[in-house]
Short mmCIF file of C-alpha atoms in Angstrom, two decimals:
data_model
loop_
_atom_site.label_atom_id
_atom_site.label_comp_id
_atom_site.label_asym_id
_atom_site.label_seq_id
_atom_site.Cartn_x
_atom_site.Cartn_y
_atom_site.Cartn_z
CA UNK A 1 122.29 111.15 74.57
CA UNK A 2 124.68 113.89 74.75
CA UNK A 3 126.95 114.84 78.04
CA UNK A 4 124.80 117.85 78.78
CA UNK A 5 121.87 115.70 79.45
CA UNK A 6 123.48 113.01 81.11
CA UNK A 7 125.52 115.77 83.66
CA UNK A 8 121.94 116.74 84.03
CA UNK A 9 120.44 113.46 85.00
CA UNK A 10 123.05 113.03 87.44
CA UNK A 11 122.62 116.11 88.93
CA UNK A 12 119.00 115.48 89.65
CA UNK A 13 119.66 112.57 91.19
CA UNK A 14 122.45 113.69 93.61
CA UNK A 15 120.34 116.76 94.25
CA UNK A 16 117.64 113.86 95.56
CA UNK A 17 120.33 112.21 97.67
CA UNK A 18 122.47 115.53 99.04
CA UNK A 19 119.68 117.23 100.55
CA UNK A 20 117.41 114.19 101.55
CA UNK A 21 115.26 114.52 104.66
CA UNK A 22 117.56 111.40 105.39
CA UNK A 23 120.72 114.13 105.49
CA UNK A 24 118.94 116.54 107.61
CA UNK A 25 117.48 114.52 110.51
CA UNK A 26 120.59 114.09 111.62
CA UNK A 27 121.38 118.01 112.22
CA UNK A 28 117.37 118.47 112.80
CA UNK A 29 117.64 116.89 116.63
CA UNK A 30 115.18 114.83 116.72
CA UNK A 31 113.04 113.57 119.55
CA UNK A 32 113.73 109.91 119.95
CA UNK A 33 110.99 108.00 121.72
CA UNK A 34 112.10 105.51 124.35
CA UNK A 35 112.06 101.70 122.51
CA UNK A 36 113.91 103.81 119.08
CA UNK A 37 117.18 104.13 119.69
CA UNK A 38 117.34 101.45 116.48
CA UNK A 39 115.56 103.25 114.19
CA UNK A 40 118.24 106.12 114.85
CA UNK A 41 121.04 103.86 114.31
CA UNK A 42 119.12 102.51 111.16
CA UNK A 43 118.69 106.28 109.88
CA UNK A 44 122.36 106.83 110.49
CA UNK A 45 123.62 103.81 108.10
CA UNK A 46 120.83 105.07 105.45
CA UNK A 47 122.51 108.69 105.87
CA UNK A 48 125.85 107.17 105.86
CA UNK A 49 125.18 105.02 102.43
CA UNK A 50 123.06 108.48 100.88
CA UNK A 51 126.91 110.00 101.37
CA UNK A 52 128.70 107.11 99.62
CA UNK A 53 125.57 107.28 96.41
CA UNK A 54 126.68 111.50 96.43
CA UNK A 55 130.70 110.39 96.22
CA UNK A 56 129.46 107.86 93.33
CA UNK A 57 127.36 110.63 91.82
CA UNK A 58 129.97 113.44 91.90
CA UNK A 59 132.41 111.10 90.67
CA UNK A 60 130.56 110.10 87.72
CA UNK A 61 129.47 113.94 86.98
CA UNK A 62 133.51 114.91 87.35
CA UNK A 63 133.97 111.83 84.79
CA UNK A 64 131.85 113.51 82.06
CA UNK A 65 133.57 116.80 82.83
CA UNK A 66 130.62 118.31 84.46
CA UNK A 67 130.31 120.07 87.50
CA UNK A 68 128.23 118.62 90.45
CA UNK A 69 125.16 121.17 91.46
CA UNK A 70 123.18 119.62 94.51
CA UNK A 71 121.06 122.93 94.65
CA UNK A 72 119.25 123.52 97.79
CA UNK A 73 117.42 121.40 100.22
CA UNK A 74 113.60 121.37 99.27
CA UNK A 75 112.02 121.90 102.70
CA UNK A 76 114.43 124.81 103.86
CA UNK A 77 111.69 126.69 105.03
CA UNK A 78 110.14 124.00 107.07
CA UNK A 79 110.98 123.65 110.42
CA UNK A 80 111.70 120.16 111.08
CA UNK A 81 113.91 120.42 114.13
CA UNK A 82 112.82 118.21 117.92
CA UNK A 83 110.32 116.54 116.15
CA UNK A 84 109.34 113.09 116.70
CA UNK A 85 111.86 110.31 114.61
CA UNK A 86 108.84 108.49 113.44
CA UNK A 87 107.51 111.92 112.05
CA UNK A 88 110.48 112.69 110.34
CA UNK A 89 110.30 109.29 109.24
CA UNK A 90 107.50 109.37 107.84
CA UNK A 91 108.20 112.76 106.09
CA UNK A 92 111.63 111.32 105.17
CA UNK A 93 109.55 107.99 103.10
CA UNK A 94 107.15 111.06 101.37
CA UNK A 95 110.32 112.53 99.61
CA UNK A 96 111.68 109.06 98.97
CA UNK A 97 109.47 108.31 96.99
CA UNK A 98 109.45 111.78 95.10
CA UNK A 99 112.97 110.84 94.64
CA UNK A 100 112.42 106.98 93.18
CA UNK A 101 109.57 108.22 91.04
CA UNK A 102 112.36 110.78 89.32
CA UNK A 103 114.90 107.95 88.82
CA UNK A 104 112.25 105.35 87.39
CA UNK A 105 111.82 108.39 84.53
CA UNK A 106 115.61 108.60 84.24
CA UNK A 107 115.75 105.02 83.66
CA UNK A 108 113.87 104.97 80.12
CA UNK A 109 116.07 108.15 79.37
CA UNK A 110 119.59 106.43 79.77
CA UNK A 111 118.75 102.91 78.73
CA UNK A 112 121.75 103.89 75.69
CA UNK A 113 124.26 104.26 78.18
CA UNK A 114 125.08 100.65 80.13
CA UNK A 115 127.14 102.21 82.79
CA UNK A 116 124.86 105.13 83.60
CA UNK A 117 121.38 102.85 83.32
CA UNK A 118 123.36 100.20 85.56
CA UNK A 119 124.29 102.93 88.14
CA UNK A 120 121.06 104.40 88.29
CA UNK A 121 119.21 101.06 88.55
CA UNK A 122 121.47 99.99 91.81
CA UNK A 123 120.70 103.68 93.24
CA UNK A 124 116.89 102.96 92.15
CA UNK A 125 116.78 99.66 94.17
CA UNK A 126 119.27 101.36 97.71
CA UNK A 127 116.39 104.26 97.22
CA UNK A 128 113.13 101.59 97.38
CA UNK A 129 115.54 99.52 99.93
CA UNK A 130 115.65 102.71 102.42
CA UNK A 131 112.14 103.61 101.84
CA UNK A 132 111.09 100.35 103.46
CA UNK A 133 113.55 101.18 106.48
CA UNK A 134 111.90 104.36 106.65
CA UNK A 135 108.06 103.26 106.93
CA UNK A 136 108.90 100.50 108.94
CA UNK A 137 110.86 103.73 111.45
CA UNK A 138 107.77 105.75 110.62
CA UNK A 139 105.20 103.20 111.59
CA UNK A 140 103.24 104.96 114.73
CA UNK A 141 103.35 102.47 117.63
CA UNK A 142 99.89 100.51 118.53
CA UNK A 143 97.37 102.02 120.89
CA UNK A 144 97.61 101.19 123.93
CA UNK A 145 94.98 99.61 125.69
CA UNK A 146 91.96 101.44 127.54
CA UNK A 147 91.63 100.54 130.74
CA UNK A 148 88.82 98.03 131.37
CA UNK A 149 85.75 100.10 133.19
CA UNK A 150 85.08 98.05 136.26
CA UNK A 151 81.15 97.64 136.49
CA UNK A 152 79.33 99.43 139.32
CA UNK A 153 78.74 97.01 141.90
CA UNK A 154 74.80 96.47 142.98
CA UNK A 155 73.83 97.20 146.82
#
């Protein structure tokens, strides 16, 4: 595989992590329901690690004398600001797994190169790791309860 194609690949991939829905919630202001002030935190640490993958990325593009191009973030025209955290959670896990679906056809492409196929496959696994952190954010809360109807009494 020539350096073209594997600055490519890359690319793709750090376009998928730059300009996540995980990246944006953050700025997006979202409405945090009382009881998930965790899932925030959690949705922090996912952004937080997202930044560390793009350093990794950028550094391995720079290493093959490419240039890093993270395009533009995919739902620009949405408007995705107050909304609910389990929303955006929800709508966060949708592109996630956009995102893993592209890497797992990477994969077969770089299976040549051992240190690109090895990064790829531990950014595969954080990717399916913070897709289960963001259904289990996402999940709505149970119903609550209808009030029992008290029965008529007889005269």
């Amino acid at each position: 595989m020539d350096r073209a194609t594997k600055v490519a690949i890359l690319n793709r991939v750090l376009h998928g992590t730059v300009n996540s829905v995980v990246q944006y919630i953050e700025v997006a202001t979202p409405h945090v329901p009382a009881g998930l002030e965790e899932g925030r935190r959690k949705l922090q640490e996912l952004r937080d690690a997202e930044a560390r993958t793009a350093t990794e990325i950028t550094d391995l593009v720079a290493a093959l004398d490419g240039v890093p191009e993270v395009g533009v973030f995919p739902y620009w025209n949405v408007d995705l600001n107050y909304l609910d955290l389990r929303f955006l959670a929800r709508f966060a896990a949708q592109h996630q797994e956009k995102v893993i679906a592209e890497i797992e056809g990477d994969l077969d492409l770089v299976r040549g190169d051992p240190r690109l196929h090895g990064t790829l496959s531990r950014i595969l696994e954080e990717k399916r790791a913070h897709l289960d952190v963001l259904k289990e954010i996402g999940t709505p809360p149970p119903p609550k309860p209808k009030p029992e109807k008290k029965a008529a009494k007889a005269e």
